[in-house]
Amino acid sequence: EAITVQELAKRMGERGADLVKALFKMGTPVTITETIDQDTAELLIEEFGHRINRVSEADVDIDTSTDVDPADTLKPRPPVVTIMGHVDHGKTSLLDAIRGASVQSGEAGGITQHIGAYQVQLPDKSKVTFLDTPGHEAFSEMRARGANVTDIVILVVAADDGLRPQTIEAINHTKAAGVPMIVAINKVDKPEAKPQKVREELLQHEIIVEDMGGDVQDVEVSATKKTGLDKLLEAIQLQAEILELKANPDRAAEGTVIEAKLDKGRGPLATVLVQRGTLRVGDVFVAGASSGKVRAMINDKGQQIKEAGPSFPVEVLGLSAVPSAGDPFTVVENEARAREVADYRKGVLDKKRTTAAPVSVENMFATHASTIKEVPVVIKADVQGSVEAIVHALNRLSTDEVRVRILNSGVGAITESDVTLASASGAPIIGFNVRPNAKAREAANRTKVEFRYYDVIYHLTDWVKGAMEGELGPEI
Ligand code: GDP
């Protein structure tokens, strides 16, 4: 019996990179996508202080045999899109306009229901799923919890306002997640709109749109005048084709909770984005630390449906408690198993709340194409000159084996948004002559993000150098 490190991490409620690190220390160098045998898994579980018997009974055994779906079971699935950008640049208007356009084009009716996501049908009958909680906080919260649900980010920039702080944050969050981006230049109906200026400003953040000879698609739109929406959907479709998004629909469903609430009449409700398999009424499941049986499913048009395949968002009725956004949703064989897994996860969660988990360097054993290890950091400094000097010095530290990845650098106090960004990548935040504000400190307590403070640049670079050496681990 083998299990991938990633899957084991998910089931243990630990970060994948922490497991990889521990495995390195145990003399088993593997990447997060590789499999380890049962014995190694048990050692690891012990190492992390989890109860072995119950873990292997209740959790590790959920379904290890079909962990990786064979290539011939994979079928195309719709892309999942998140919209990000600065406040008032038109994220909500754009989401509404896209949805409204699809409702008008005569797609099977019903009353639109806000369940946290909706689907749009394109002229060729293919679909696109939009998460309708805009913004990068939700995006990075989910990532921090190990849920990578977004395939494509739409960056909305108002043409009359240009790049603003939250635009830049959104760019950094998207880059950190390695998710492809499409730029929607909004409000082009306004007389003071300057779309070309937006393209030029994007260059400063290494986003080169097609218009400027790069490969990031950019589309001029007006959410209020409803222009350019078709082009935007086409751009999404094209990007989705490049990504070749696929999943196995013929297996027990797995997905992620994207929204959850307690409804007075209907009890706990969760919107689940199915990521593989097909979810059916009657299925027994675990959602985070709650369990249940699907009593009914409602789609974004308010219709009751019997089944939902990959990339479909559905509101699920029949939970025992309200899960959290970002919780994994897994169908299991029977109710006894569901309760067991839920109880186990609850134990892990309680433990997590009381013990400090070490900050991990999630991105270092890159699951991307390259084998170069990375040390992600967030840099905040008191003046622009310092920011530039630090970024320059850190970039020079990079070698063929390990490089510094600066997720974000900027002037000013360390904010909550910096913490969310750092947490999603397991990065420390380095403050040069600056400190976190109260909200950031609170968030860091919760997420265990590490702060480091310096007032001399070479002390700062020395520390990063040490971290880089540490990340190289033992010789293989
Ligand atoms: P969000 O904060 O990014 O979600 O932005 P909203 O969607 O709430 O939009 C902010 C304001 O910009 C609202 O008053 C919208 O009516 C206006 N707005 C959004 N899109 C457009 C557009 O394409 N053209 C014009 N002229 N105004 C827009």
XYZ file of C-alpha atoms and ligand atoms in Angstrom:
504
model
C 0.000 0.000 0.000
C 1.453 3.313 -1.042
C 0.247 6.863 -0.594
C 1.496 10.163 -1.999
C 3.036 12.600 0.444
C 0.470 15.153 -0.633
C -2.443 12.873 0.142
C -0.997 11.808 3.478
C -0.476 15.452 4.402
C -4.062 16.205 3.534
C -5.292 13.351 5.674
C -3.057 14.275 8.570
C -4.090 17.892 8.373
C -0.434 18.928 8.038
C 1.381 20.907 5.391
C 2.922 18.872 2.589
C 6.227 20.709 2.813
C 6.500 19.858 6.516
C 6.155 16.183 5.691
C 8.739 16.437 2.921
C 11.113 18.145 5.341
C 10.586 15.458 7.975
C 11.116 12.769 5.357
C 14.394 14.400 4.367
C 15.501 14.294 7.964
C 14.521 10.625 8.123
C 16.721 9.999 5.097
C 13.888 9.539 2.616
C 14.200 12.304 0.052
C 10.965 12.481 -1.915
C 8.903 15.189 -3.495
C 5.364 15.968 -2.508
C 3.857 14.071 -5.456
C 5.841 10.879 -4.903
C 4.497 7.892 -2.994
C 5.827 6.397 0.233
C 5.081 2.978 1.680
C 2.911 2.170 4.677
C 5.856 1.790 7.093
C 7.310 5.156 6.199
C 3.863 6.720 6.444
C 3.438 5.292 9.949
C 6.842 6.589 11.037
C 5.892 9.986 9.767
C 2.545 9.929 11.501
C 4.326 9.086 14.770
C 6.873 11.807 14.140
C 4.047 14.334 13.979
C 2.512 12.976 17.151
C -0.673 11.670 15.617
C -2.284 8.495 16.882
C -1.226 5.803 14.538
C -3.948 3.191 14.856
C -6.834 5.490 14.489
C -5.093 7.427 11.800
C -4.433 4.461 9.611
C -7.852 3.024 10.343
C -9.871 6.129 10.078
C -8.092 8.469 7.821
C -5.184 7.161 5.831
C -7.361 4.358 4.569
C -10.099 6.510 3.127
C -9.165 5.451 -0.363
C -5.499 5.128 -1.065
C -5.824 2.723 -3.965
C -7.424 5.206 -6.306
C -5.416 8.163 -5.115
C -4.117 9.069 -8.541
C -6.601 8.837 -11.369
C -5.164 6.971 -14.366
C -4.788 9.115 -17.468
C -7.457 7.225 -19.408
C -10.102 8.072 -16.822
C -9.608 11.813 -17.198
C -12.179 13.897 -19.030
C -12.169 17.643 -19.774
C -13.664 19.812 -17.037
C -14.678 23.486 -16.912
C -12.141 26.060 -15.672
C -12.664 27.610 -12.223
C -12.156 31.375 -12.275
C -11.610 33.914 -9.469
C -11.890 37.668 -9.982
C -9.445 39.931 -8.142
C -8.536 43.598 -8.168
C -8.642 46.863 -6.258
C -11.801 47.910 -4.418
C -14.281 49.759 -6.651
C -12.571 48.669 -9.843
C -15.662 46.666 -10.737
C -15.169 43.075 -9.564
C -18.740 42.666 -8.368
C -20.185 44.488 -11.365
C -18.219 42.251 -13.696
C -19.358 39.068 -11.933
C -22.953 40.295 -12.155
C -22.614 41.326 -15.792
C -21.179 37.973 -16.845
C -23.870 36.139 -14.964
C -26.616 38.410 -16.247
C -25.450 37.969 -19.828
C -25.645 34.210 -19.521
C -29.091 34.312 -17.943
C -30.350 36.558 -20.756
C -28.913 34.319 -23.438
C -31.627 31.867 -22.423
C -29.693 29.391 -20.369
C -32.020 27.067 -18.472
C -33.821 29.412 -16.122
C -34.706 29.302 -12.469
C -34.027 32.066 -10.021
C -30.377 32.887 -9.637
C -29.236 31.733 -6.282
C -26.128 33.048 -4.599
C -24.306 29.961 -3.437
C -20.738 31.318 -3.671
C -20.119 30.254 -7.236
C -21.954 30.078 -10.528
C -21.567 28.622 -13.968
C -21.855 30.242 -17.344
C -22.448 28.371 -20.562
C -20.513 29.419 -23.642
C -21.889 29.307 -27.200
C -20.095 26.000 -27.808
C -21.907 24.554 -24.742
C -18.727 24.370 -22.682
C -18.938 25.876 -19.207
C -16.958 28.220 -16.998
C -17.255 28.256 -13.200
C -16.854 31.591 -11.399
C -16.220 31.805 -7.679
C -18.265 34.805 -6.673
C -16.380 35.881 -3.580
C -14.044 38.352 -5.237
C -10.734 39.372 -3.758
C -7.405 37.948 -2.863
C -8.031 37.397 0.859
C -10.462 34.561 0.226
C -8.163 33.232 -2.489
C -5.119 33.107 -0.238
C -7.048 31.869 2.811
C -8.084 28.879 0.739
C -4.555 28.323 -0.483
C -3.208 28.559 3.038
C -5.548 25.716 3.907
C -4.208 23.650 1.048
C -7.177 24.182 -1.249
C -6.102 25.246 -4.698
C -9.412 25.576 -6.418
C -8.736 28.404 -8.859
C -7.471 27.622 -12.355
C -7.505 31.147 -13.777
C -7.461 34.599 -12.165
C -9.134 37.583 -13.796
C -7.358 40.730 -12.680
C -9.737 43.667 -12.923
C -8.138 47.086 -13.359
C -10.242 50.217 -13.787
C -8.954 52.096 -16.826
C -9.649 55.457 -15.181
C -7.662 54.598 -12.069
C -4.815 52.300 -13.048
C -2.870 49.975 -10.768
C -3.615 50.512 -7.089
C -2.304 48.805 -3.926
C -4.816 45.981 -3.960
C -4.179 45.413 -7.674
C -0.539 44.863 -6.851
C -1.449 42.589 -3.943
C -3.676 40.580 -6.236
C -0.824 40.275 -8.740
C 1.496 39.012 -6.001
C -1.017 36.523 -4.666
C -1.659 35.198 -8.160
C 2.025 34.894 -8.933
C 2.658 33.139 -5.620
C -0.032 30.615 -6.483
C 1.350 30.093 -9.961
C -2.104 30.593 -11.453
C -2.376 32.098 -14.954
C -3.927 35.537 -15.214
C -6.126 37.377 -17.656
C -6.317 41.158 -17.316
C -9.761 42.743 -17.651
C -9.311 46.469 -18.229
C -12.648 47.738 -16.949
C -14.618 50.992 -17.186
C -13.419 51.702 -20.730
C -16.744 53.480 -21.291
C -15.533 56.357 -19.140
C -14.174 59.363 -21.019
C -11.149 59.510 -18.736
C -10.287 55.846 -19.333
C -6.658 55.205 -20.237
C -6.344 51.501 -21.042
C -2.897 51.890 -22.570
C -1.592 53.399 -19.360
C -2.813 50.302 -17.478
C -0.802 48.072 -19.833
C 2.288 50.173 -19.241
C 1.872 50.104 -15.478
C 1.521 46.326 -15.599
C 4.963 46.124 -17.207
C 6.485 47.398 -13.984
C 5.143 44.287 -12.318
C 6.448 41.983 -15.017
C 3.038 41.441 -16.511
C 3.435 41.800 -20.225
C 0.088 41.714 -21.965
C -0.335 40.482 -25.539
C -0.790 44.019 -26.751
C 2.732 44.772 -25.551
C 4.193 41.609 -27.060
C 3.768 39.376 -24.005
C 1.598 36.342 -23.388
C -0.854 37.582 -20.763
C -4.255 38.081 -22.393
C -5.855 41.462 -21.856
C -9.433 42.411 -22.661
C -11.075 45.837 -22.540
C -14.486 45.622 -20.900
C -17.215 47.733 -19.426
C -19.160 45.948 -16.731
C -21.896 48.564 -16.711
C -22.261 48.908 -20.506
C -21.750 45.145 -20.863
C -19.165 45.426 -23.597
C -16.226 43.104 -24.120
C -17.775 40.314 -22.048
C -17.791 37.849 -24.959
C -14.130 38.567 -25.576
C -13.375 37.991 -21.914
C -15.154 34.636 -21.967
C -13.245 33.726 -25.135
C -9.991 34.592 -23.402
C -10.946 32.319 -20.506
C -11.816 29.518 -22.898
C -8.488 29.891 -24.682
C -6.563 29.883 -21.419
C -8.508 26.821 -20.286
C -7.606 24.997 -23.491
C -3.942 25.734 -22.883
C -4.241 24.344 -19.354
C -5.936 21.136 -20.591
C -7.999 20.873 -17.421
C -9.150 17.337 -16.748
C -10.589 15.201 -13.968
C -12.004 11.718 -13.519
C -15.796 12.011 -13.185
C -16.330 8.279 -12.514
C -15.256 7.904 -8.909
C -16.335 8.892 -5.408
C -16.472 12.677 -5.256
C -13.819 14.900 -3.714
C -13.951 18.646 -3.548
C -13.568 21.732 -1.420
C -16.026 23.691 0.687
C -16.093 27.208 -0.737
C -18.799 28.650 1.469
C -20.778 27.420 4.467
C -23.470 28.765 6.762
C -26.172 27.819 9.193
C -29.608 28.304 7.685
C -32.480 28.670 10.154
C -34.835 26.441 8.220
C -32.507 24.056 6.467
C -29.680 23.600 8.959
C -25.980 23.607 8.066
C -25.379 24.314 4.380
C -22.174 24.145 2.416
C -21.343 25.047 -1.141
C -18.969 22.454 -2.461
C -16.887 22.715 -5.559
C -16.535 19.165 -6.846
C -12.975 18.639 -8.060
C -13.062 15.030 -9.115
C -15.615 12.283 -9.174
C -19.376 12.812 -9.219
C -21.336 13.788 -6.145
C -24.783 12.251 -5.826
C -27.775 12.571 -3.554
C -27.423 9.875 -0.881
C -23.612 9.967 -0.822
C -22.035 9.819 2.635
C -19.294 12.382 3.137
C -16.886 14.132 5.438
C -16.501 17.911 5.147
C -13.698 19.135 7.367
C -14.625 17.967 10.834
C -18.290 17.477 10.044
C -19.927 14.565 8.303
C -23.263 13.706 6.787
C -25.272 12.303 3.935
C -26.276 14.389 0.918
C -30.008 14.993 1.428
C -30.371 17.356 -1.496
C -28.236 19.429 -3.838
C -29.095 22.811 -5.280
C -27.297 24.455 -8.167
C -26.637 28.158 -8.810
C -29.973 28.478 -10.600
C -31.848 27.341 -7.518
C -32.682 23.982 -9.069
C -32.541 20.684 -7.242
C -30.112 18.360 -8.941
C -29.257 14.707 -8.452
C -25.579 14.738 -9.364
C -22.663 17.112 -9.837
C -19.410 16.390 -11.661
C -15.950 18.011 -11.654
C -15.851 21.850 -11.458
C -19.549 22.014 -10.564
C -20.504 24.093 -7.544
C -23.453 22.810 -5.525
C -25.103 23.685 -2.276
C -25.266 20.533 -0.162
C -27.922 19.838 2.470
C -27.436 17.169 5.117
C -24.386 18.209 7.116
C -24.043 17.551 10.832
C -22.267 20.866 11.455
C -21.063 23.935 9.573
C -17.639 23.331 7.985
C -15.191 26.116 7.051
C -14.378 27.496 3.634
C -11.373 25.614 2.343
C -12.237 22.354 4.109
C -11.791 19.221 2.020
C -15.005 17.415 1.123
C -14.656 13.665 0.658
C -17.213 10.977 -0.084
C -16.665 7.800 1.968
C -18.196 4.307 1.984
C -20.459 4.536 5.003
C -21.593 6.628 7.937
C -19.445 4.873 10.532
C -16.352 5.685 8.497
C -17.535 9.257 8.001
C -17.933 9.818 11.738
C -14.570 8.245 12.443
C -12.773 10.470 9.964
C -14.658 13.545 11.138
C -13.752 12.797 14.785
C -10.155 12.306 13.824
C -10.013 15.561 11.909
C -11.632 17.333 14.805
C -8.830 16.064 17.024
C -6.243 17.328 14.576
C -7.926 20.696 14.401
C -8.089 21.019 18.174
C -4.447 20.081 18.415
C -3.584 22.627 15.736
C -5.289 25.354 17.673
C -3.240 24.728 20.778
C 0.191 23.865 19.449
C 2.344 26.041 17.291
C 3.044 24.469 13.943
C 6.431 25.446 12.560
C 6.461 27.780 9.605
C 7.051 25.714 6.536
C 8.498 26.618 3.204
C 5.721 25.237 1.068
C 7.168 26.173 -2.255
C 10.678 25.034 -1.766
C 10.348 21.518 -3.094
C 8.778 22.894 -6.135
C 5.880 20.880 -7.412
C 6.228 22.967 -10.577
C 8.381 21.907 -13.469
C 11.696 23.100 -12.086
C 13.742 21.224 -9.527
C 15.243 24.418 -8.128
C 14.372 24.838 -4.477
C 12.951 28.129 -3.367
C 12.927 30.166 -0.213
C 9.867 32.398 -0.348
C 9.916 35.661 1.594
C 7.840 38.801 1.968
C 9.801 42.033 2.403
C 8.507 45.222 3.988
C 10.732 48.268 4.598
C 10.468 51.866 5.702
C 11.608 53.496 2.478
C 11.649 52.563 -1.206
C 15.447 52.806 -1.364
C 15.777 50.077 1.262
C 13.248 47.879 -0.503
C 15.256 48.097 -3.704
C 18.582 47.472 -1.996
C 17.205 44.406 -0.170
C 15.534 42.941 -3.253
C 18.743 43.437 -5.202
C 20.877 41.836 -2.485
C 18.506 38.874 -2.107
C 18.299 38.224 -5.814
C 22.078 37.996 -5.905
C 22.012 35.176 -3.336
C 20.203 32.812 -5.684
C 22.174 29.856 -7.011
C 21.441 27.051 -9.470
C 20.054 24.943 -6.657
C 18.128 27.327 -4.502
C 16.723 30.744 -5.076
C 15.004 33.421 -3.081
C 11.461 34.025 -4.167
C 10.189 37.457 -3.184
C 6.423 37.090 -3.013
C 5.926 40.754 -2.309
C 8.060 43.722 -1.402
C 6.877 47.137 -0.411
C 7.053 50.177 1.787
C 5.158 50.434 5.072
C 4.071 48.460 8.095
C 3.453 44.729 7.826
C -0.283 44.271 7.176
C -2.801 41.483 7.444
C -2.667 41.052 3.691
C 1.101 40.437 3.872
C 0.405 37.735 6.436
C -2.225 36.034 4.282
C 0.155 36.059 1.342
C 3.074 34.732 3.402
C 0.943 32.098 5.066
C -0.268 30.680 1.771
C 3.321 30.011 0.733
C 4.737 29.242 4.167
C 7.027 32.264 3.898
C 8.451 34.434 6.675
C 7.890 38.188 6.598
C 11.017 40.294 6.906
C 10.533 43.794 8.278
C 13.314 46.276 7.685
C 12.822 49.139 10.137
C 9.087 48.364 10.163
C 6.786 46.351 12.409
C 3.439 44.629 11.932
C 0.242 46.431 12.802
C -2.170 44.914 15.324
C -4.276 43.080 12.755
C -1.211 41.575 11.136
C 0.068 40.401 14.504
C -3.257 38.784 15.258
C -3.314 37.065 11.866
C 0.243 35.840 12.345
C -0.676 34.280 15.671
C -3.419 32.399 13.953
C -1.438 31.312 10.920
C 1.960 30.891 12.619
C 3.684 33.139 10.119
C 7.119 34.148 11.304
C 8.238 37.791 11.516
C 11.909 38.764 11.354
C 13.076 42.283 12.011
C 16.311 43.874 10.798
C 17.904 47.274 10.600
C 21.131 46.252 8.882
C 20.868 44.809 5.380
C 23.693 42.317 5.627
C 22.221 40.833 8.816
C 19.057 40.283 6.846
C 20.838 38.679 3.885
C 22.914 36.507 6.244
C 19.763 35.097 7.749
C 18.231 34.381 4.340
C 21.489 32.770 3.231
C 21.283 30.476 6.248
C 17.701 29.595 5.424
C 18.722 28.786 1.850
C 21.467 26.479 3.033
C 19.044 24.831 5.433
C 16.528 24.243 2.660
C 19.075 22.390 0.568
C 18.841 19.630 3.147
C 21.160 16.642 3.350
C 23.100 15.568 0.269
C 21.149 13.037 -1.743
P -15.698 46.159 -6.609
O -15.459 46.865 -5.309
O -14.415 45.884 -7.326
O -16.555 44.946 -6.503
O -16.440 47.227 -7.559
P -17.982 47.374 -7.907
O -18.395 46.330 -8.866
O -18.755 47.507 -6.658
O -17.977 48.755 -8.697
C -17.587 49.969 -8.106
C -18.233 51.136 -8.803
O -17.758 51.226 -10.150
C -19.763 51.017 -8.906
O -20.312 52.271 -8.667
C -19.982 50.559 -10.327
O -21.217 51.002 -10.818
C -18.845 51.239 -11.062
N -18.446 50.472 -12.246
C -18.131 49.155 -12.311
N -17.841 48.811 -13.571
C -17.976 49.916 -14.326
C -17.809 50.186 -15.744
O -17.475 49.333 -16.549
N -18.013 51.470 -16.138
C -18.372 52.460 -15.279
N -18.543 53.671 -15.778
N -18.546 52.243 -13.962
C -18.358 50.990 -13.485
